[in-house]
JSON list of C-alpha atoms in Angstrom, two decimals:
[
{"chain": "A", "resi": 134, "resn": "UNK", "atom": "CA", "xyz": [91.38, 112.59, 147.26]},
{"chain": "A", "resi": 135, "resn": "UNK", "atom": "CA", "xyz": [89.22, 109.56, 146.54]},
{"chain": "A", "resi": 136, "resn": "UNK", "atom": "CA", "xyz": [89.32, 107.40, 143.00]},
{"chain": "A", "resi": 137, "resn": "UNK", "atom": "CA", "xyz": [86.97, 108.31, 140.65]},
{"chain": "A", "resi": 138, "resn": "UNK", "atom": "CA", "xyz": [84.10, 106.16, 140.82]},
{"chain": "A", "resi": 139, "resn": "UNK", "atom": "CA", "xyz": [82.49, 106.06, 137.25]},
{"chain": "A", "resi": 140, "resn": "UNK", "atom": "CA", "xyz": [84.23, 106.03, 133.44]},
{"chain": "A", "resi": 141, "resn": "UNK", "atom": "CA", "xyz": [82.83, 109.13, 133.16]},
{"chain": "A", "resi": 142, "resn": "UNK", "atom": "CA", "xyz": [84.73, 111.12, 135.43]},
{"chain": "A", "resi": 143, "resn": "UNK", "atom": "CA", "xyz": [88.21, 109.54, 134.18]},
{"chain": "A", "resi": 144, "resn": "UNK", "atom": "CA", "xyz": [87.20, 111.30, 130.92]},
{"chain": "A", "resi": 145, "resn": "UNK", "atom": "CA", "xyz": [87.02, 114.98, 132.72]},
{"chain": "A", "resi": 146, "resn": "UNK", "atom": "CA", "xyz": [90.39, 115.00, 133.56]},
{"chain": "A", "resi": 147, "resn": "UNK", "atom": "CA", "xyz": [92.61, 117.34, 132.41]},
{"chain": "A", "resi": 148, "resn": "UNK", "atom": "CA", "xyz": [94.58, 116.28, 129.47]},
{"chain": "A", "resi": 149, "resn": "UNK", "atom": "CA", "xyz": [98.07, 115.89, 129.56]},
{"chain": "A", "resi": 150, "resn": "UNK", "atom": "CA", "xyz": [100.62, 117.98, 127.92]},
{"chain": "A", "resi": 151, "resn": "UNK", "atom": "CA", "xyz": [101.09, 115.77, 125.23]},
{"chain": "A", "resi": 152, "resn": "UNK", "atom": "CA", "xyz": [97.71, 115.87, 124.15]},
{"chain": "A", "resi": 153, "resn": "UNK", "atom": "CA", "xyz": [97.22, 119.81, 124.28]},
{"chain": "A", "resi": 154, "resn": "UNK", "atom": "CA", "xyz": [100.54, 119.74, 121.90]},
{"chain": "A", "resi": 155, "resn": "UNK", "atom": "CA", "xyz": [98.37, 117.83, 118.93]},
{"chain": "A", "resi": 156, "resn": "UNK", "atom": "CA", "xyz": [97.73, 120.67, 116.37]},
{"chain": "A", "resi": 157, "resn": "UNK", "atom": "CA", "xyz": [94.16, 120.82, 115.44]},
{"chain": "A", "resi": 158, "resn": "UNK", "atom": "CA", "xyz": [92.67, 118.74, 112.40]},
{"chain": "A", "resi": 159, "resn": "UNK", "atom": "CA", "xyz": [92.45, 121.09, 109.28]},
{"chain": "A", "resi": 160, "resn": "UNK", "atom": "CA", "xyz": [88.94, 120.97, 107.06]},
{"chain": "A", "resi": 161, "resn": "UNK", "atom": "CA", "xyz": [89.95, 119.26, 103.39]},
{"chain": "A", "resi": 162, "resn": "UNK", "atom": "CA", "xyz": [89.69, 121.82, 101.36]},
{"chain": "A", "resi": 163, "resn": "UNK", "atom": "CA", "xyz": [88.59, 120.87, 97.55]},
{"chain": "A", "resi": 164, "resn": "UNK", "atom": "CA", "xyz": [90.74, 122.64, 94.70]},
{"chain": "A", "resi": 165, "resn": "UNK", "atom": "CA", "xyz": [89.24, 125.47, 92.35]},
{"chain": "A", "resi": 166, "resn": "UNK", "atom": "CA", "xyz": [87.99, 125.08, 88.94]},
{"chain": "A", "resi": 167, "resn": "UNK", "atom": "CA", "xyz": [91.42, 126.28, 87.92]},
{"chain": "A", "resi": 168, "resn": "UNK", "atom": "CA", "xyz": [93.57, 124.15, 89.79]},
{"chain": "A", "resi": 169, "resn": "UNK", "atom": "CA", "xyz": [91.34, 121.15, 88.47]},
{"chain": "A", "resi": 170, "resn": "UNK", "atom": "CA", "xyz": [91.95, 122.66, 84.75]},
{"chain": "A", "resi": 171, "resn": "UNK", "atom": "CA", "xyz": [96.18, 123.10, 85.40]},
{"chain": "A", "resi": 172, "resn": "UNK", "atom": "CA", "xyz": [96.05, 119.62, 86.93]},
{"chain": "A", "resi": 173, "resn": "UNK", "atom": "CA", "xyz": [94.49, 118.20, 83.66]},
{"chain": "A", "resi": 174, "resn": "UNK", "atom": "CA", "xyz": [96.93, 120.04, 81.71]},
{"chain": "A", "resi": 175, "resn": "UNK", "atom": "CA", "xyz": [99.63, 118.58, 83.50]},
{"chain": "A", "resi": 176, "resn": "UNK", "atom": "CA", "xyz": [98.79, 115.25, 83.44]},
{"chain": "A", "resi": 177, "resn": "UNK", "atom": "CA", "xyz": [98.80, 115.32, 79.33]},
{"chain": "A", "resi": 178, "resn": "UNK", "atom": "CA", "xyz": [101.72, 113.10, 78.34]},
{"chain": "A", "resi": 179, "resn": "UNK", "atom": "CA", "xyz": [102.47, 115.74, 75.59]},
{"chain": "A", "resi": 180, "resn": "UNK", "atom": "CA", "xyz": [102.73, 119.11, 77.87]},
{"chain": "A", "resi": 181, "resn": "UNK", "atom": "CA", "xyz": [104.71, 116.39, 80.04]},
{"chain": "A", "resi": 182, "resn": "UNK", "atom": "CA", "xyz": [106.97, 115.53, 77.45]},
{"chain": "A", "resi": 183, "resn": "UNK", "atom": "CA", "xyz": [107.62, 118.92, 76.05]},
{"chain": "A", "resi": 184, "resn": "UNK", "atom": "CA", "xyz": [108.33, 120.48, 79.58]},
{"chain": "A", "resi": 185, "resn": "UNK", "atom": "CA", "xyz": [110.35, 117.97, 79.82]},
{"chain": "A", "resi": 186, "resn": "UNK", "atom": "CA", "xyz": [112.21, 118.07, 76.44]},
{"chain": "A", "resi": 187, "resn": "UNK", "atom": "CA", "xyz": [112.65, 122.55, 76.87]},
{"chain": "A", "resi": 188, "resn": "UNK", "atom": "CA", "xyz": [113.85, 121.91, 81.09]},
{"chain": "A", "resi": 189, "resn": "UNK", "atom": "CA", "xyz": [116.79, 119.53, 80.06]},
{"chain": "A", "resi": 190, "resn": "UNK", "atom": "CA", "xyz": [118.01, 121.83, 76.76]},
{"chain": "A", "resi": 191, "resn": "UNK", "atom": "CA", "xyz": [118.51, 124.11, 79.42]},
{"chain": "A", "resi": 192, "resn": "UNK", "atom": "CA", "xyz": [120.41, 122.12, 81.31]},
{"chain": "A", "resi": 193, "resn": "UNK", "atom": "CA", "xyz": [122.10, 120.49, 78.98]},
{"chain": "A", "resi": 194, "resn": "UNK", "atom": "CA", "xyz": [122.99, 124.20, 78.02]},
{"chain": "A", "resi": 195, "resn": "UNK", "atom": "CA", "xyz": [123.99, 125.11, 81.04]},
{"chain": "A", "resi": 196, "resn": "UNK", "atom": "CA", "xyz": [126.45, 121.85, 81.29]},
{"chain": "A", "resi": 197, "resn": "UNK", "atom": "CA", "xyz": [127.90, 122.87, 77.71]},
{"chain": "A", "resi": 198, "resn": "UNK", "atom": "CA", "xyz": [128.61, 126.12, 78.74]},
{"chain": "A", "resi": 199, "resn": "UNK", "atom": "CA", "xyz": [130.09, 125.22, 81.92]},
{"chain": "A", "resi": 200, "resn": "UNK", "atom": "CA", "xyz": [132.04, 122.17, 80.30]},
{"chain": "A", "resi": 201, "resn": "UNK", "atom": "CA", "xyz": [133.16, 124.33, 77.24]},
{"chain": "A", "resi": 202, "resn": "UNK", "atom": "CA", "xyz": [134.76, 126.93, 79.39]},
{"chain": "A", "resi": 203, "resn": "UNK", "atom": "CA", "xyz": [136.86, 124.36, 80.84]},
{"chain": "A", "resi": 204, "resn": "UNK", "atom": "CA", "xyz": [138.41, 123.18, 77.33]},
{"chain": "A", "resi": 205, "resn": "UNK", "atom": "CA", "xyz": [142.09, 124.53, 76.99]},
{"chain": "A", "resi": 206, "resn": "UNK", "atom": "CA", "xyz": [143.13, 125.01, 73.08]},
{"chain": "A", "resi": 207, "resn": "UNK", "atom": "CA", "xyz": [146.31, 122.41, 72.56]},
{"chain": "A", "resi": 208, "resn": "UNK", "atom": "CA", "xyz": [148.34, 125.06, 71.06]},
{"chain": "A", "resi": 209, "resn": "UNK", "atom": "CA", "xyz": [147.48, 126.95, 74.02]},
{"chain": "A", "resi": 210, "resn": "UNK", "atom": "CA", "xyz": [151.42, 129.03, 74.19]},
{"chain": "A", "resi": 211, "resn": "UNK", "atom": "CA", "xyz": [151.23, 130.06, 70.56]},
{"chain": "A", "resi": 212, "resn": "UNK", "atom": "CA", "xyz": [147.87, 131.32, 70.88]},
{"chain": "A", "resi": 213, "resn": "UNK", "atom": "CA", "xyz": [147.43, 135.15, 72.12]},
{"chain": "A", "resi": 214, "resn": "UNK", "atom": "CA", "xyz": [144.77, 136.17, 74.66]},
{"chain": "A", "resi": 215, "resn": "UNK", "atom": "CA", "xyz": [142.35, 136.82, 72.26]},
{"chain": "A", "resi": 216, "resn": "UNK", "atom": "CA", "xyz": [142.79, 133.56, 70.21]},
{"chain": "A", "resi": 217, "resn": "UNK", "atom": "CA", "xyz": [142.46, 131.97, 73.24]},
{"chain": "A", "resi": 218, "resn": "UNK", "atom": "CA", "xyz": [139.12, 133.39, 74.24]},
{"chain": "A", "resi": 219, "resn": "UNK", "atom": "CA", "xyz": [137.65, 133.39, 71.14]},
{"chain": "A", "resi": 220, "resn": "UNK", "atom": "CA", "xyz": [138.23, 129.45, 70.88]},
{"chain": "A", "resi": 221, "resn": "UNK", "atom": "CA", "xyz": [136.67, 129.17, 74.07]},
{"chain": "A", "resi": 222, "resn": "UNK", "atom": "CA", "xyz": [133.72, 130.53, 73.16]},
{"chain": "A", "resi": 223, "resn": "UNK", "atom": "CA", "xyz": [133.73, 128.92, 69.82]},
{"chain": "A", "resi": 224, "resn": "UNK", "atom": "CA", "xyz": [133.82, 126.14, 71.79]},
{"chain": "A", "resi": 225, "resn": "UNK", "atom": "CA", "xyz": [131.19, 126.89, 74.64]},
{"chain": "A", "resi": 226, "resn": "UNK", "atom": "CA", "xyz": [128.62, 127.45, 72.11]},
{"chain": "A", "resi": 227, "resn": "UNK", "atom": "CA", "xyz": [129.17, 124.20, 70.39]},
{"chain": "A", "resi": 228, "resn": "UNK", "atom": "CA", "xyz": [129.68, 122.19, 73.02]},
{"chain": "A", "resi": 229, "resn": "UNK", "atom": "CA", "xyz": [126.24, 123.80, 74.84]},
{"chain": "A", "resi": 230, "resn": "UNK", "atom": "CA", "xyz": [124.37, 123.68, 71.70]},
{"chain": "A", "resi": 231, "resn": "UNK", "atom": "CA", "xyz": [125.20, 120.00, 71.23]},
{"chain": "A", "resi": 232, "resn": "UNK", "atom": "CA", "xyz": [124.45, 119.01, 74.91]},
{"chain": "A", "resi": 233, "resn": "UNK", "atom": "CA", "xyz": [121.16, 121.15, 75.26]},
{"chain": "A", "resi": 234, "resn": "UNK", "atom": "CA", "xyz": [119.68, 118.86, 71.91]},
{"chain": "A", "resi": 235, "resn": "UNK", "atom": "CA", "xyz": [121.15, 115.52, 73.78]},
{"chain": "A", "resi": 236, "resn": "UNK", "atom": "CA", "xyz": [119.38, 116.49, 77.03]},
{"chain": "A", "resi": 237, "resn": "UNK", "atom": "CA", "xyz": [116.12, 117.65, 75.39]},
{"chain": "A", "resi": 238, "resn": "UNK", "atom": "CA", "xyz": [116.25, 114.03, 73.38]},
{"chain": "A", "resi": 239, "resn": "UNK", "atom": "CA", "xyz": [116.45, 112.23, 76.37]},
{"chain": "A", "resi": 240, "resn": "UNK", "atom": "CA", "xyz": [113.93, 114.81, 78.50]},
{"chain": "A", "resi": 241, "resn": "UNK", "atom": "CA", "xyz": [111.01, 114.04, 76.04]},
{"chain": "A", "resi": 242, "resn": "UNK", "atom": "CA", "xyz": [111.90, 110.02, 75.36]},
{"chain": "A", "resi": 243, "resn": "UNK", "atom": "CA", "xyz": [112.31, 109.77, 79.11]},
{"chain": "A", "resi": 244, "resn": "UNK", "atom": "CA", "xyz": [108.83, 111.70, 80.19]},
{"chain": "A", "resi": 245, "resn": "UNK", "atom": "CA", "xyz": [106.91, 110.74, 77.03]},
{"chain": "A", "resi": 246, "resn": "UNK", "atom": "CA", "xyz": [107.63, 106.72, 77.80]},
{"chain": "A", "resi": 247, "resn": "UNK", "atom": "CA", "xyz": [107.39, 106.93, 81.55]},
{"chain": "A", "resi": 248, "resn": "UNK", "atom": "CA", "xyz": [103.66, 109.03, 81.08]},
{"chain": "A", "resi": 249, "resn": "UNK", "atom": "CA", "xyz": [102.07, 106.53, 78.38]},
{"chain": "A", "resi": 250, "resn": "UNK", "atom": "CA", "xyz": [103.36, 103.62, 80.68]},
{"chain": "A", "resi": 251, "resn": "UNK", "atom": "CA", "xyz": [101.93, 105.04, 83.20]},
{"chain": "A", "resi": 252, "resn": "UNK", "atom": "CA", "xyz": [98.72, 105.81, 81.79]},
{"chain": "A", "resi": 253, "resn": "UNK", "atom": "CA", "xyz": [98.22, 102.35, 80.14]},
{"chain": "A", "resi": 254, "resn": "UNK", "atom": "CA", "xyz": [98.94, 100.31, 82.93]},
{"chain": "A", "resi": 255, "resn": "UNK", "atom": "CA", "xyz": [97.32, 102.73, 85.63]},
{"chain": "A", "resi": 256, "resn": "UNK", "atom": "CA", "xyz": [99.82, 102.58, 88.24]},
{"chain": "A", "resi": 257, "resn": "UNK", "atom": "CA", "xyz": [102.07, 104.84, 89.47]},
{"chain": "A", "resi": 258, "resn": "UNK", "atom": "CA", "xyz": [105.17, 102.74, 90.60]},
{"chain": "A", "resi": 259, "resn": "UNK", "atom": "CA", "xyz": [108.41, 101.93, 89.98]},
{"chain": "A", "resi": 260, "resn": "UNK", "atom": "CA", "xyz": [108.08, 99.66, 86.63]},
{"chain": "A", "resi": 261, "resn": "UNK", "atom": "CA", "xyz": [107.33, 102.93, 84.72]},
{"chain": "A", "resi": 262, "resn": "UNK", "atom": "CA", "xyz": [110.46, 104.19, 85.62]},
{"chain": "A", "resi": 263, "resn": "UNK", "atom": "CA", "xyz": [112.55, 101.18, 84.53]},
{"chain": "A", "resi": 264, "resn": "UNK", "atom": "CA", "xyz": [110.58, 100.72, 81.18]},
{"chain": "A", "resi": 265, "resn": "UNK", "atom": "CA", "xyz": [111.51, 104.55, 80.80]},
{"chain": "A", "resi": 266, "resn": "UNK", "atom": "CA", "xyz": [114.89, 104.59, 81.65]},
{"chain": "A", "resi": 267, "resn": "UNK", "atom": "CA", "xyz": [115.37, 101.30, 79.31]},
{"chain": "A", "resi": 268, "resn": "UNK", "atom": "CA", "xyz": [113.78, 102.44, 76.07]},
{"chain": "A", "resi": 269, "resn": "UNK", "atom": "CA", "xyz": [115.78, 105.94, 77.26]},
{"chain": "A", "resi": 270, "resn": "UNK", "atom": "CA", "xyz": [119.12, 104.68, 77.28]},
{"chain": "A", "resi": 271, "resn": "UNK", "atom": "CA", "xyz": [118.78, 101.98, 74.43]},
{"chain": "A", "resi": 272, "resn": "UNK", "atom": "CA", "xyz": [116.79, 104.99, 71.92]},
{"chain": "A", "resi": 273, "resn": "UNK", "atom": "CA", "xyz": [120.11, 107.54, 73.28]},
{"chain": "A", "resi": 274, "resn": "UNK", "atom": "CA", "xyz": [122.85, 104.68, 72.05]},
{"chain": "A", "resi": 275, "resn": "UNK", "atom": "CA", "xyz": [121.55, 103.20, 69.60]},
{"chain": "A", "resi": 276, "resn": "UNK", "atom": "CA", "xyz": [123.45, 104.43, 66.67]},
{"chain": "A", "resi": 277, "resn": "UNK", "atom": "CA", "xyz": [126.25, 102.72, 68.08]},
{"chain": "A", "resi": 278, "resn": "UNK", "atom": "CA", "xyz": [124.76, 99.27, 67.41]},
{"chain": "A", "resi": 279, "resn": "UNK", "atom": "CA", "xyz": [122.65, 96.19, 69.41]},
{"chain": "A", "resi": 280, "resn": "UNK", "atom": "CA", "xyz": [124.75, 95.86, 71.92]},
{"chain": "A", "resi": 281, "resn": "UNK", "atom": "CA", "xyz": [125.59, 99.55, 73.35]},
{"chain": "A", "resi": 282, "resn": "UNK", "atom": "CA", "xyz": [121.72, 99.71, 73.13]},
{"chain": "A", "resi": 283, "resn": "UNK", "atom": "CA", "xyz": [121.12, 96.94, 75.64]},
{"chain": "A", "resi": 284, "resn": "UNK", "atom": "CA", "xyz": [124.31, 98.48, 77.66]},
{"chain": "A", "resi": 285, "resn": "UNK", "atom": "CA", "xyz": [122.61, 101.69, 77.64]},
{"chain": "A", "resi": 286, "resn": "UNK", "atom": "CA", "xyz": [119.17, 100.19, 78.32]},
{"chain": "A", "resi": 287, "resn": "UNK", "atom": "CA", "xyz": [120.42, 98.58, 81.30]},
{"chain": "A", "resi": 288, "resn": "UNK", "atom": "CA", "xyz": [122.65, 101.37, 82.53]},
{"chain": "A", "resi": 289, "resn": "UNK", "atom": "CA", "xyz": [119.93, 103.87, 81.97]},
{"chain": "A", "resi": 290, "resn": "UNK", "atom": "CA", "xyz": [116.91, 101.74, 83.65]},
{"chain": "A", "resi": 291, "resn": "UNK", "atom": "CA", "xyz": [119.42, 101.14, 86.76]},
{"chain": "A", "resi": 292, "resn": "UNK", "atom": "CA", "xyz": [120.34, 104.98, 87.10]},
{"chain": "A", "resi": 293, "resn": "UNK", "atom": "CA", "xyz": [116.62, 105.78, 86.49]},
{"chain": "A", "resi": 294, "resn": "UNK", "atom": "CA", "xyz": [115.66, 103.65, 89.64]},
{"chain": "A", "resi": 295, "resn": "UNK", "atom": "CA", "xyz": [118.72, 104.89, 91.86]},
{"chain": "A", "resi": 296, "resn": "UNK", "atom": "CA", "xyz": [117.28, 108.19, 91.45]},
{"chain": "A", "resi": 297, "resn": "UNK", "atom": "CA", "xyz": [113.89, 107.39, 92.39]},
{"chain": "A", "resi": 298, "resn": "UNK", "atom": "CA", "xyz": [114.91, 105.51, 95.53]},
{"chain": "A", "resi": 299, "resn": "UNK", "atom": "CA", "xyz": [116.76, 108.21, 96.22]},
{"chain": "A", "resi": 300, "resn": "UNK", "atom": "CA", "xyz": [114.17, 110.86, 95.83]},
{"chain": "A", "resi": 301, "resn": "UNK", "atom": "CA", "xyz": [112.03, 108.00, 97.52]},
{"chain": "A", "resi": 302, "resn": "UNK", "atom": "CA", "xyz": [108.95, 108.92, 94.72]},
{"chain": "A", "resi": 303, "resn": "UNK", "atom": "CA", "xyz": [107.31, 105.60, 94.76]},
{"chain": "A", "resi": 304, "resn": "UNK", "atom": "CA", "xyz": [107.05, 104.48, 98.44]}
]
């Protein structure tokens, strides 16, 4: 068999397997009028924010419940079965009820901070989620004074940014 001659017959060779493996490149296909409406929807800082605020009362619900069934009564041996389980739930409900309205404070503070940041400085990047997590965790502890609010500031903006690196968000 004799060398091809021209660069035109090196180009009619038969590709090689690695090449016939390469999927085919898809058309871009450009959303509907409706997915350009729920995208605008989305992107308002106040849907944000109250998504936000209803998605962590439930979790913080969720944790209440779950952490409230674990509380044992300290006069646990004098109390009968139903005593007991009606202290639990007493207990279960407050403790959920409490954590839901701690979790939806910090789900809107968090998303509402994090979206206006966003949207003034017009990046979407990891400062956002530090100034979030900051004005979070010193709004959730303040009432304890100045300095659990730059604690919780701190601690907050540092968790925040763990869990984005993490989730790897903002590459």
């Amino acid at each position: 068999m004799a060398a091809p001659n021209s660069e035109n017959e090196l180009k009619t060779e038969v590709p090689s397997s690695h090449e016939a493996e390469q999927p085919q490149i898809q058309a871009i296909r450009m959303p509907s009028m409706e997915e350009i409406r729920a995208q605008e929807v989305w992107n308002n800082c106040a849907v944000r924010s109250v998504a936000s605020g209803v998605m962590g009362g439930g979790l913080g619900f969720m944790m209440g419940m779950f952490l409230g069934a674990l509380d044992n009564p300290i006069m646990q041996d004098q109390m009968s079965g139903k005593q007991q389980l009606l202290y639990n739930l007493k207990q279960m409900c407050s403790r959920s009820w409490s954590s839901a309205k701690t979790f939806a404070v910090m789900g809107v503070v968090f998303s509402a901070v994090e979206c206006v940041v966003e949207k003034a400085r017009a990046k979407h990047d990891t400062t956002n989620t530090v100034v979030a997590g900051c004005v979070t965790g010193g709004t959730m502890s303040a009432k304890a004074g100045p300095k659990a609010a730059c604690v919780g500031c701190v601690g907050f903006a540092a968790f925040s940014v763990a869990i984005e690196k993490f989730f790897d968000r903002h590459t």
